[in-house]
Coordinates of C-alpha atoms in Angstrom, one line a residue:
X1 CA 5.6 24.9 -10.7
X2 CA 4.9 22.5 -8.1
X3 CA 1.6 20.7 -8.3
X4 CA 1.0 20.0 -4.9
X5 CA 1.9 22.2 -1.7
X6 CA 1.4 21.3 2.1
X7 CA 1.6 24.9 3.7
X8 CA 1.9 24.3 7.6
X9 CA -1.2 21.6 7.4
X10 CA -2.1 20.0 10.4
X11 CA -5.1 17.6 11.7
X12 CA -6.2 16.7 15.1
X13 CA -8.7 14.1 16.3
X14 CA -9.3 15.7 19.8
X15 CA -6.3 15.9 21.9
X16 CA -4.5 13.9 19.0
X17 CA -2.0 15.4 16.5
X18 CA -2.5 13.1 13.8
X19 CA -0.3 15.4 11.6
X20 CA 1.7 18.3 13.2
X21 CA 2.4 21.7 11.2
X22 CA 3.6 19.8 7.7
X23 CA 5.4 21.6 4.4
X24 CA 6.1 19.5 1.6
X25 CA 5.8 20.2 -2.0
X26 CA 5.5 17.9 -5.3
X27 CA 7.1 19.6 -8.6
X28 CA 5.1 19.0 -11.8
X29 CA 6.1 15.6 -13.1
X30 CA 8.2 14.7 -10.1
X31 CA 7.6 11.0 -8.7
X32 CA 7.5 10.9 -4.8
X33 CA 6.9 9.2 -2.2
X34 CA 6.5 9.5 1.3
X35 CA 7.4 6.9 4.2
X36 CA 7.3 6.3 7.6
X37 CA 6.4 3.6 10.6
X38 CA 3.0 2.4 11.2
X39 CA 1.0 5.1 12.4
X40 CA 3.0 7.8 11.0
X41 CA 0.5 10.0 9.4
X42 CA 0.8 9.0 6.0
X43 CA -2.5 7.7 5.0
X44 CA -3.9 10.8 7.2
X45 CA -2.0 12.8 4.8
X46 CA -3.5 11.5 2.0
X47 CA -6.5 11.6 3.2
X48 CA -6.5 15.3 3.6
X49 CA -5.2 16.0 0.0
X50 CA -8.2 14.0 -1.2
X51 CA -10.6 16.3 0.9
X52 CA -11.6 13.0 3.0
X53 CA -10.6 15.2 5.8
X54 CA -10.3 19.0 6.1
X55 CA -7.2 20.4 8.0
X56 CA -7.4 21.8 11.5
X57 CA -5.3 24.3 10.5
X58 CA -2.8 25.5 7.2
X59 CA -3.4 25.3 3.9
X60 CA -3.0 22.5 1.0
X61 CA -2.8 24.0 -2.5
X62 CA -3.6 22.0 -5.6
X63 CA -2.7 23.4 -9.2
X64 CA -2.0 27.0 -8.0
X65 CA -5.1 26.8 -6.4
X66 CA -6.2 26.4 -2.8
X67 CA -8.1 23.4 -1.9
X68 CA -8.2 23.2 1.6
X69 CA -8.0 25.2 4.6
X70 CA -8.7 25.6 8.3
X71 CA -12.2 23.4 8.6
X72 CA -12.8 23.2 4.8
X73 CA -11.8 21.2 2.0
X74 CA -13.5 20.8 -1.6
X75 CA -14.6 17.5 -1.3
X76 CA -13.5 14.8 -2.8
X77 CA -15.4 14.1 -6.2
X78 CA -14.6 18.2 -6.9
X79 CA -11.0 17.3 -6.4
X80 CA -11.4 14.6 -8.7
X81 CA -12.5 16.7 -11.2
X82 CA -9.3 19.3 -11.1
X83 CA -7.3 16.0 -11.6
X84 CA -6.6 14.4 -8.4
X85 CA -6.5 10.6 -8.7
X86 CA -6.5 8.2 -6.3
X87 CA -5.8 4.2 -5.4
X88 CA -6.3 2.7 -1.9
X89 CA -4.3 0.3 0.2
X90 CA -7.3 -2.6 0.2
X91 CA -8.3 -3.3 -3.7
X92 CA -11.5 -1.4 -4.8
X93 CA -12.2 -2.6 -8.1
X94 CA -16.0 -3.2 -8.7
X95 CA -15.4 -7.7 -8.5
X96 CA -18.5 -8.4 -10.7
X97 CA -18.4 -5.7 -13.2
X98 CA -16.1 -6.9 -15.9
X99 CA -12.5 -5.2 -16.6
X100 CA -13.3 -2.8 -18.7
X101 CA -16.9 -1.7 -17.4
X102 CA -14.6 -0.6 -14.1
X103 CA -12.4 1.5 -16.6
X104 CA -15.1 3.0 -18.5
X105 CA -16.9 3.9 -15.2
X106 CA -13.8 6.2 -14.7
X107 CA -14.8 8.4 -17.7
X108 CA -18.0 9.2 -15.8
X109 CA -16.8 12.8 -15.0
X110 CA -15.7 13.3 -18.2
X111 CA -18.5 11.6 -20.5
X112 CA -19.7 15.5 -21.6
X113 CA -23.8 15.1 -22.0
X114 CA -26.4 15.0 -19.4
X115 CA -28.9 12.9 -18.4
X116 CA -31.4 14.5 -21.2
X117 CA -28.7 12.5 -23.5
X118 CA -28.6 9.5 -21.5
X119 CA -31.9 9.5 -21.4
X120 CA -32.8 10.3 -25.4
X121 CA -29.6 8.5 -26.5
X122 CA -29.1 11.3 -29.0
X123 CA -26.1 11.6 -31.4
X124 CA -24.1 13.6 -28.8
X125 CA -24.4 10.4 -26.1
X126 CA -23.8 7.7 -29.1
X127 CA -20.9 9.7 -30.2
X128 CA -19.3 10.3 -26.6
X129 CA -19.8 6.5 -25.2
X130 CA -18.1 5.4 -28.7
X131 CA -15.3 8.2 -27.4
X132 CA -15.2 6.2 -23.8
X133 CA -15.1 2.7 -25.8
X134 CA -11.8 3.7 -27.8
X135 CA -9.9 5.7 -25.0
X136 CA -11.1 2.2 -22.7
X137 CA -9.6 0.1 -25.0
X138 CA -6.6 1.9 -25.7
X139 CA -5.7 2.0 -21.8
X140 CA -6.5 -1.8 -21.8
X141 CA -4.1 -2.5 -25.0
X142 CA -1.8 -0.4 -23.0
X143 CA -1.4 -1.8 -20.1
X144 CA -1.8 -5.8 -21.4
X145 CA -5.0 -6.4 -20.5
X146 CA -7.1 -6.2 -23.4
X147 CA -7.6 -10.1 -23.8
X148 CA -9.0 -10.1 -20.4
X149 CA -11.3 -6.9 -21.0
X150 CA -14.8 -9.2 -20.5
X151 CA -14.4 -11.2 -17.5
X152 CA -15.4 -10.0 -14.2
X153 CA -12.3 -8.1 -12.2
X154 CA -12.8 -10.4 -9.3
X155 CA -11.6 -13.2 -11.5
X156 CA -7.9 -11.2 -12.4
X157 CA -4.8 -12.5 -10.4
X158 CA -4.1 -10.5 -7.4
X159 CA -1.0 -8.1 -9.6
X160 CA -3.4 -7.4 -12.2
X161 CA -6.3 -6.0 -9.9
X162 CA -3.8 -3.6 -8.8
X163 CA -2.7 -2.9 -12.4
X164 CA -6.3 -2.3 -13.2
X165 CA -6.9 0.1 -10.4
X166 CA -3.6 2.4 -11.5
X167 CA -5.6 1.7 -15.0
X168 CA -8.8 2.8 -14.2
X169 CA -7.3 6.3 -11.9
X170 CA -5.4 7.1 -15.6
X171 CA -8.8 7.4 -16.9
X172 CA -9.9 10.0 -15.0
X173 CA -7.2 12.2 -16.6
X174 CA -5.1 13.0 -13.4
X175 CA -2.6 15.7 -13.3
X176 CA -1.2 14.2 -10.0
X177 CA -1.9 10.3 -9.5
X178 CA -2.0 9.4 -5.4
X179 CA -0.6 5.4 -5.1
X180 CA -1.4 3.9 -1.6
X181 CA 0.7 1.0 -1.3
X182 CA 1.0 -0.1 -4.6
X183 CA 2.9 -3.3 -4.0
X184 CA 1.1 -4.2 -0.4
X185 CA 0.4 -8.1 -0.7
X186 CA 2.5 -8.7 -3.3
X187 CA 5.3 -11.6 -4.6
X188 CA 8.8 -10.2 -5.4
X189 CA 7.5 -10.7 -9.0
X190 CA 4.8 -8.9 -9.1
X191 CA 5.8 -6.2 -7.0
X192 CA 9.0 -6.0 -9.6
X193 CA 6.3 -5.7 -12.5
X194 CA 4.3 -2.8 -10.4
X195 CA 7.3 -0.8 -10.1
X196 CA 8.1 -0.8 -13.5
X197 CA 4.7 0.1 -14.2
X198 CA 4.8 3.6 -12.5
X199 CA 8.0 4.5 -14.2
X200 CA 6.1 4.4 -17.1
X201 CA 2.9 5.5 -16.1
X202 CA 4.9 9.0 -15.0
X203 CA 7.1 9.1 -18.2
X204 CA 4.3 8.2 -21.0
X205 CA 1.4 9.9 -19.3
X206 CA 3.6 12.7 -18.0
X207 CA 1.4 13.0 -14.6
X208 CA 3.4 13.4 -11.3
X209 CA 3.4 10.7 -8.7
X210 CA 3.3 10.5 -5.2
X211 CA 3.0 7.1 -3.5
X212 CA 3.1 5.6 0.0
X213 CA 5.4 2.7 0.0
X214 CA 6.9 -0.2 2.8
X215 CA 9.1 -1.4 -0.3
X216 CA 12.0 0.7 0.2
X217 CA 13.5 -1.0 -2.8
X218 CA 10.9 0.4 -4.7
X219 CA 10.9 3.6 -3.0
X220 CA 15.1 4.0 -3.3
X221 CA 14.8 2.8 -7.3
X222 CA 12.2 4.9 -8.7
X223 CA 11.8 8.4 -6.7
X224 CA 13.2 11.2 -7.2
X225 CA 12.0 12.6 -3.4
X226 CA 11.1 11.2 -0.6
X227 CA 9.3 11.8 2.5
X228 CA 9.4 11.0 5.7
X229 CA 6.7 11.0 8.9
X230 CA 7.1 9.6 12.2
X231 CA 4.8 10.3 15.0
X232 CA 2.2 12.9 12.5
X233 CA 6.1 15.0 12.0
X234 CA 8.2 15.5 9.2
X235 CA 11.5 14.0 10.0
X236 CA 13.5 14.6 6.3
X237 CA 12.2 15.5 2.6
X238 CA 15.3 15.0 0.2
X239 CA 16.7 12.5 -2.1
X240 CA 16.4 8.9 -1.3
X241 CA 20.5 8.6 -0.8
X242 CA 20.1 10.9 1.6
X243 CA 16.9 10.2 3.2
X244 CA 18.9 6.9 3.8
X245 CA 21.6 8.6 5.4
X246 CA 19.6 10.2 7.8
X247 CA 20.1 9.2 11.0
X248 CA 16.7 10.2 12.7
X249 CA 15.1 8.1 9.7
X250 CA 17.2 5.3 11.0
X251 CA 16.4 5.4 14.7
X252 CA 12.4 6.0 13.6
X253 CA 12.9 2.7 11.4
X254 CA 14.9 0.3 14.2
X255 CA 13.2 1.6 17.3
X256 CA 16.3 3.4 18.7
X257 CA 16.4 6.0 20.9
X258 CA 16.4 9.5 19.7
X259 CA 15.6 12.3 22.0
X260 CA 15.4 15.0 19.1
X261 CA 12.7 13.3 17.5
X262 CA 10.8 12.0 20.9
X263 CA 11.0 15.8 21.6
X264 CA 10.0 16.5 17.9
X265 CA 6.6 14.3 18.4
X266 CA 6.1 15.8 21.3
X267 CA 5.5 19.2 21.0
X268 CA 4.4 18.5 17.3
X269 CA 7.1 20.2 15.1
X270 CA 9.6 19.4 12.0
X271 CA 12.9 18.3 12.7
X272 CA 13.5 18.8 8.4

């Protein structure tokens, strides 16, 4: 069953196509990505399976389940709720909460009393913030940062802020976790320790991935799909060896010409 289905999705700003007709489809449990040139489409993308934007026309499904359509979309903390998770390309950690107030402010949606509860602090909200302590230190154990749990996240090195971010989407429970540059500002050594990271995020959580990426090492080593916009249009969805073979991939990448797919952006259609 695939988790995730583009079904001829579009979005325009105006006279812009920011993403022409688009079918793609994410398995259960596959990890994906999807690639292109600046100003491709894929943030766009993301955007629309996060109900940040509604499509212009098509449909995304989500789960067997429809999610968005022409003009409407559930919006975003909804799709949270069904198990879509989320990281951005610029860090959003809260800087002067401490690292495990930003995890344990991930289990918001799933804390299971009211505000009565809060409010009282009854058995039910002792029992279920004692719950949210555990599973928060459990992900922080985990993940190696337990010893750093108390000081504020703005204080982490630059690597770990983005471990903690991958750390605090896990707590929401996701079925499908959405990575937005993952490795963007990153040494060779922390990008190295990031990639191993969502190997193992996808095997021991058994969640599927799908992840914008510039590091096409990354992107070749870990994925099992990959695909590929240029221009709002979908220009292959394969296997990375042959994604690399592809020789309008190639010309999008180096800038050469290629009619096809100059025609392709054009009038707003698939060449895949």
């Amino acid at each position: 069953m695939n988790v995730l289905e583009f079904k001829e999705a579009t979005i325009r700003f105006g006279g812009l196509t920011a993403v022409a007709p688009l079918s793609f489809a994410v398995p259960r449990g596959q990890l994906a990505a999807i690639i292109g040139p600046n100003g491709a489409g894929k943030t766009t993308v993301f955007n629309l399976i996060t109900g940040v934007y509604a499509p212009t026309g098509g449909e995304i499904w989500f789960e067997g389940e429809r999610i968005a359509s022409a003009g409407k979309s559930l919006a975003p903390h909804k799709l949270a709720h069904k198990g879509l998770a989320r990281t951005f390309q610029n860090i959003r950690l809260f800087g002067d909460l401490s690292v495990e107030d930003n995890v344990r402010c991930a289990f918001a949606g799933r804390a299971g009393y009211g505000l009565a509860s809060a409010l009282l602090r009854d058995g039910k909200q002792a029992r279920q913030e004692a719950w949210i302590a555990e599973e928060t230190a459990e992900l922080l154990k985990l993940f190696g940062l337990a010893e750093r749990a108390h000081i504020q996240a703005r204080n982490l090195p630059y690597g770990d802020q983005r471990q903690l971010e991958i750390v605090r989407a896990l707590a929401t429970k996701p079925k499908l976790l959405l990575l937005d540059e993952p490795t963007s500002g990153m040494n060779p050594t922390e990008t190295e320790t990031v990639t191993r990271l969502i190997r193992s995020v996808r095997d021991q959580f058994d969640i599927s991935v799908l992840l914008i990426e510039h590091h096409m090492s990354l992107v070749m080593g870990i994925c099992e799909r990959v695909v590929v916009l240029d221009g709002g249009v979908l220009l292959a969805d394969d296997v990375p060896q042959a994604v690399q073979n592809n020789p309008h991939v190639v010309a999008a990448y180096l800038g050469e010409p290629d009619p096809e797919l100059d025609e392709a952006i054009e009038h707003g259609h698939a060449i895949a």
